[in-house]
Short mmCIF file of C-alpha atoms in Angstrom, two decimals:
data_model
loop_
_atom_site.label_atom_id
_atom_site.label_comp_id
_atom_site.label_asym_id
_atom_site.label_seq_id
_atom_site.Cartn_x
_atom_site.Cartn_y
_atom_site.Cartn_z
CA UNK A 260 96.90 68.72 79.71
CA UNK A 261 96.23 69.56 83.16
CA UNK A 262 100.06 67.53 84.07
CA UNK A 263 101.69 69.87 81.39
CA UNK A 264 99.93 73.05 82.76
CA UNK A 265 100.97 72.26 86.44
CA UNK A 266 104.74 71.17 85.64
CA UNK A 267 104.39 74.49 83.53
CA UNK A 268 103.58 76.90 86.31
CA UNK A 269 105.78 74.43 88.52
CA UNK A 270 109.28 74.71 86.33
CA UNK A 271 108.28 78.93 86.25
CA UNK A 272 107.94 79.31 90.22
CA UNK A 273 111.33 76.88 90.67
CA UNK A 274 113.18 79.57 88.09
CA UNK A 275 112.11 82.66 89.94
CA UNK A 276 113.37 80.95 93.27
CA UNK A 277 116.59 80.41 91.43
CA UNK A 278 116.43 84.08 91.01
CA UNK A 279 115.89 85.22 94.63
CA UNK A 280 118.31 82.20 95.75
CA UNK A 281 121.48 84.27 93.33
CA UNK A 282 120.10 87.61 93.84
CA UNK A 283 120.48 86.55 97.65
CA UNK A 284 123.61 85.31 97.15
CA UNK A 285 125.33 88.03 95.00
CA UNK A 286 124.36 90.36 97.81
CA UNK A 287 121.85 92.14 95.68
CA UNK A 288 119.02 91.56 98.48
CA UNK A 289 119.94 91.40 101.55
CA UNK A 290 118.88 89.58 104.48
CA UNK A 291 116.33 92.81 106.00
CA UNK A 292 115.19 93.40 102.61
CA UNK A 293 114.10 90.14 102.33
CA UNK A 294 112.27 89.91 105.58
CA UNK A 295 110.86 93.33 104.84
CA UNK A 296 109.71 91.44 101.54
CA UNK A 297 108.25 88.53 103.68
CA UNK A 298 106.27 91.04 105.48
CA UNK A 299 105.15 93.12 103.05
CA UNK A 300 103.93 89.68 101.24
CA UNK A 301 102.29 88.27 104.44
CA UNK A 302 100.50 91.32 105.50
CA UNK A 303 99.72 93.25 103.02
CA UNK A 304 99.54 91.05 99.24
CA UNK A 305 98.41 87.74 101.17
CA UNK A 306 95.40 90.14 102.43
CA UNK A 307 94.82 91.25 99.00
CA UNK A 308 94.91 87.85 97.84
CA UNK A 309 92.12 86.50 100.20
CA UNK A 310 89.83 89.14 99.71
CA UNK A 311 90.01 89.00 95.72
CA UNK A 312 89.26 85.32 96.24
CA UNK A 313 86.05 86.10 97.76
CA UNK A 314 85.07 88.50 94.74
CA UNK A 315 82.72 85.94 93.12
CA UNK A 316 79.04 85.83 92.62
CA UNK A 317 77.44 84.71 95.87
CA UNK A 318 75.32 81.03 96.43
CA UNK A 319 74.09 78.44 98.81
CA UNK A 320 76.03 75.97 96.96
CA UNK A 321 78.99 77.63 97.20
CA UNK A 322 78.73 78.76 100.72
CA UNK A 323 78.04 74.99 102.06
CA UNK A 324 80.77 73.89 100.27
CA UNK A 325 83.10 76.60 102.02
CA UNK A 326 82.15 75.70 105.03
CA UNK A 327 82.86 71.86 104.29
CA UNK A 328 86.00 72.78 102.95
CA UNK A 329 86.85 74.66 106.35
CA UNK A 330 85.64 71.70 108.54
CA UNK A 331 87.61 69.23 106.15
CA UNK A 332 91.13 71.60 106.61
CA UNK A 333 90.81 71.64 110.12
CA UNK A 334 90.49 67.84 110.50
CA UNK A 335 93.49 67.35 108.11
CA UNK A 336 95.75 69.97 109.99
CA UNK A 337 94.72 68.61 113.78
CA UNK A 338 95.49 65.17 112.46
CA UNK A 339 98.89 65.86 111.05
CA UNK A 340 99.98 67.90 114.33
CA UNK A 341 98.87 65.10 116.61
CA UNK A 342 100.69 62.87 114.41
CA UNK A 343 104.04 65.02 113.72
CA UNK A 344 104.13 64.95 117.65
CA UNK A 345 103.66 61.14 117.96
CA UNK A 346 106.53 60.46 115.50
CA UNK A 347 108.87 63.83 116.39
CA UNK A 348 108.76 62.83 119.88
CA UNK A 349 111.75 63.08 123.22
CA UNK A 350 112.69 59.55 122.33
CA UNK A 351 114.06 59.91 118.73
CA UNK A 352 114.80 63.39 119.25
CA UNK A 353 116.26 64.37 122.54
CA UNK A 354 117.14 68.13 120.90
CA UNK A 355 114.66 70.34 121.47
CA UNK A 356 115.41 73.00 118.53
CA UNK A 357 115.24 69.96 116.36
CA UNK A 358 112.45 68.64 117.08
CA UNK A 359 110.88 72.26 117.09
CA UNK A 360 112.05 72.76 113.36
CA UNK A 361 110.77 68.85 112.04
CA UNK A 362 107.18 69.45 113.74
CA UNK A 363 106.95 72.65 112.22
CA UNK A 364 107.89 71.32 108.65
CA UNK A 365 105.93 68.43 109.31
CA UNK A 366 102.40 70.24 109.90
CA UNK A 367 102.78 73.23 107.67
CA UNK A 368 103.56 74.09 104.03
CA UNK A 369 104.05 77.34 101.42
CA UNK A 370 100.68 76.60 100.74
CA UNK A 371 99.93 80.45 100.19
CA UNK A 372 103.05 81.22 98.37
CA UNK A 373 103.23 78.09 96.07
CA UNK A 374 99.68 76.71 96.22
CA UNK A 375 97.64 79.93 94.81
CA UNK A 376 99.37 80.17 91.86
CA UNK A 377 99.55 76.31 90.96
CA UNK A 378 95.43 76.28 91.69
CA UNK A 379 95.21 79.57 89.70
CA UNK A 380 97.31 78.03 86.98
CA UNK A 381 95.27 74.91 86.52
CA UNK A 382 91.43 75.37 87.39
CA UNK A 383 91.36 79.24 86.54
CA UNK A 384 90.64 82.31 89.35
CA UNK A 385 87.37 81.47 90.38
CA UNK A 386 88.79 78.19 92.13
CA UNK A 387 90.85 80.08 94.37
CA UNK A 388 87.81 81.24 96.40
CA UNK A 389 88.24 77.51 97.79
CA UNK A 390 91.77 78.08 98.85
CA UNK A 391 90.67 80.71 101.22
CA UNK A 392 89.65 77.67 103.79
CA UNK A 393 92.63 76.23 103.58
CA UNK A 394 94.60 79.52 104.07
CA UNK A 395 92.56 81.02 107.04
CA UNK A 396 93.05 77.41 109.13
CA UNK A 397 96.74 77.10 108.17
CA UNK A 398 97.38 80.73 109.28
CA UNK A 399 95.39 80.44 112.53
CA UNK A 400 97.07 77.10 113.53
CA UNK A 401 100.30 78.66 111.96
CA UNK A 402 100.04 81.74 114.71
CA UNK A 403 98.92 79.60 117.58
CA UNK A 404 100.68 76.36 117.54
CA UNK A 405 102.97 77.04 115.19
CA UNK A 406 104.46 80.34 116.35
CA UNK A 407 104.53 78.08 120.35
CA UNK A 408 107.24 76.07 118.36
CA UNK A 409 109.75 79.10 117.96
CA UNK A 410 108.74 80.86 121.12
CA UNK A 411 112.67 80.40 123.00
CA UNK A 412 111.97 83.62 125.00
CA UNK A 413 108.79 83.35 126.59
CA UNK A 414 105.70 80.66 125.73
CA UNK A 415 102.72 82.71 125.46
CA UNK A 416 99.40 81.64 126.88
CA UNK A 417 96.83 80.23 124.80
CA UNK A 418 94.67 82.79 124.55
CA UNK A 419 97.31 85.22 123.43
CA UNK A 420 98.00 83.62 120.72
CA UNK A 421 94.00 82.80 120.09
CA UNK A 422 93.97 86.51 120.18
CA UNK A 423 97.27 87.39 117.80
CA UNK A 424 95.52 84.57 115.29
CA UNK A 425 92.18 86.53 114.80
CA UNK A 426 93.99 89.24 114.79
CA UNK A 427 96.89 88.35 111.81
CA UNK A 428 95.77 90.39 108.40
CA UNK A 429 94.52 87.31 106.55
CA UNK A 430 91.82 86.42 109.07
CA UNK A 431 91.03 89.81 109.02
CA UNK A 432 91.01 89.78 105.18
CA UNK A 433 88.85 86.70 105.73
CA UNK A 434 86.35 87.55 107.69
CA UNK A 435 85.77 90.94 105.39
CA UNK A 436 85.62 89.31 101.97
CA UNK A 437 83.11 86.56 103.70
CA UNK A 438 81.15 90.21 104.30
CA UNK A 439 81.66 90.82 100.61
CA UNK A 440 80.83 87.62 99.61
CA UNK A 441 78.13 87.01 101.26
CA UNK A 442 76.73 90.53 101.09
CA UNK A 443 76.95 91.04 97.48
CA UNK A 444 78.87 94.22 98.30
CA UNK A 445 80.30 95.79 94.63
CA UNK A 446 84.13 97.04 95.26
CA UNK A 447 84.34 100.34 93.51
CA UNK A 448 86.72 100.48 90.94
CA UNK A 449 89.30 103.00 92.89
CA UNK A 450 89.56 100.43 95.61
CA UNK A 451 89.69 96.94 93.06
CA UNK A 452 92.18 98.08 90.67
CA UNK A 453 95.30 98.25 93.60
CA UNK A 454 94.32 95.20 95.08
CA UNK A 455 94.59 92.83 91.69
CA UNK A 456 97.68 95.22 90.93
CA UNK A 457 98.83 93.74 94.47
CA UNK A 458 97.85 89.96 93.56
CA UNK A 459 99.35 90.26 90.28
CA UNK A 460 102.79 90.52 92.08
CA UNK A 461 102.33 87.44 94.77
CA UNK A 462 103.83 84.56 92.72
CA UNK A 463 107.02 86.12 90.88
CA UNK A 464 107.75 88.44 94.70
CA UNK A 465 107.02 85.54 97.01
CA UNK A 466 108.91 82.80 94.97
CA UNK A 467 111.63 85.33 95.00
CA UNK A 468 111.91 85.55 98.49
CA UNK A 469 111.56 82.02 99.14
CA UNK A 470 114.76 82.13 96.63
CA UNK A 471 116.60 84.43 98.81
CA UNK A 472 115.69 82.92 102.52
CA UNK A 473 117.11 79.98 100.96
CA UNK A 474 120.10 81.22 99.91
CA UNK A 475 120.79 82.92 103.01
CA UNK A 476 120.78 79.33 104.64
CA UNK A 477 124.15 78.10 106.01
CA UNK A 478 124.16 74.58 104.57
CA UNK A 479 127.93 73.99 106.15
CA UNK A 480 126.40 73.43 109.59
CA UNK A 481 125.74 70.53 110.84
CA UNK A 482 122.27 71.85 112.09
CA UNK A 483 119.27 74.45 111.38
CA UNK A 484 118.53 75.33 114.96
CA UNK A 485 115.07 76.77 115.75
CA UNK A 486 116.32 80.25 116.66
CA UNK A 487 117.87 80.35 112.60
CA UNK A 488 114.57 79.83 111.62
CA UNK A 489 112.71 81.86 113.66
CA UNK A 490 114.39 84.74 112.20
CA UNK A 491 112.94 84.00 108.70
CA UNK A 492 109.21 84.25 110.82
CA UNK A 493 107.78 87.32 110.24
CA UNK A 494 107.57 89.78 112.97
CA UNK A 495 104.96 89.12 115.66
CA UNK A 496 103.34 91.61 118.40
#
């Protein structure tokens, strides 16, 4: 059952892509709008998202096991950098904008766009509270090492991207439903209705945009090179 449910949810996220991929295409979004979109998603529903995960009844069960979860996600994502850079190394890959584009699709995935819904889809809302973990440490190594990758201007010092991680909107979000969470704190009604309006939206809107970045992909060339993809990042300070 759980198999049928996933490749369910699965086959319905691939055919909205399929929309955003034509609709990109056919001109009808163009490539603004769809960064606009990416923004909108990533700073505004991805916030919403995190801080609905946290709206569940608080305990010291559930709390340990957050922080395990945390611990556990940060292991997993220092381990696979280390490793991406072992393997995606000068030797084997003497281009730099290639290897910048393999060790950042090595270490990172669409774990907020595509994940969510797939863990919403098979073990119901309430498990998404134990996404949040994983979402908080991907987009805090995301916006430190991860943004170093695409930086072809200027390389930023560590501490300003420490500093641009705590302050991207889903650690914010984060760190205030952990407040709600762990406070007890009752949204009122005005304030909870627009944000699981907002969440409503994140699967069919982000797989549509993940649709249309990929269809505004030149597949002809012989290369992606890390300044193409760093325009489908969204905008940083």
């Amino acid at each position: 059952m759980t198999f049928i449910v996933s490749a369910k949810q699965i086959v319905i996220m691939f055919l909205l892509m399929l929309l955003g991929f034509l609709t990109g295409r056919l001109g009808m979004i163009h490539k603004e709008t769809a960064k606009d979109l990416t923004n909108f998603l990533l700073y505004i529903i991805s916030p919403c998202l995190i801080v609905n995960a946290y709206l569940v009844g608080f305990s010291m069960k559930r709390l340990i096991e957050f922080f395990q979860a945390i611990v556990a996600v940060t292991l997993v994502y220092s381990v696979s950098i280390i490793v991406s850079h072992l393997i995606i190394n000068k030797k084997f890959f003497k281009d730099q904008e290639t290897r910048s584009v393999l060790l950042y699709g090595s270490a990172y995935s669409n774990a907020g766009f595509m994940g969510i819904p797939l863990v919403s889809a098979i073990l119901g809302e309430s498990a998404v509270f134990f996404s949040v973990p994983y979402l908080v440490v991907c987009n805090f190594f995301m916006w430190t090492h991860g943004v170093a990758l695409f930086s072809i201007e200027h390389k930023r010092s560590l501490r300003l991207r420490f500093l641009d991680a705590l302050k991207n909107p889903n650690v914010i979000a984060a760190f205030i439903g952990f407040i709600i969470f762990v406070s007890g704190i009752k949204l009122p009604e005005l304030v909870l209705t627009p944000i699981k309006s907002l969440v409503s939206v994140n699967t069919p809107l982000s797989m549509v945009v993940v649709g249309t970045n990929l269809g505004a992909i030149s597949f002809s060339s012989k290369k992606i090179s890390r300044r193409s993809c760093s325009e489908l990042l969204p905008e940083t300070s």
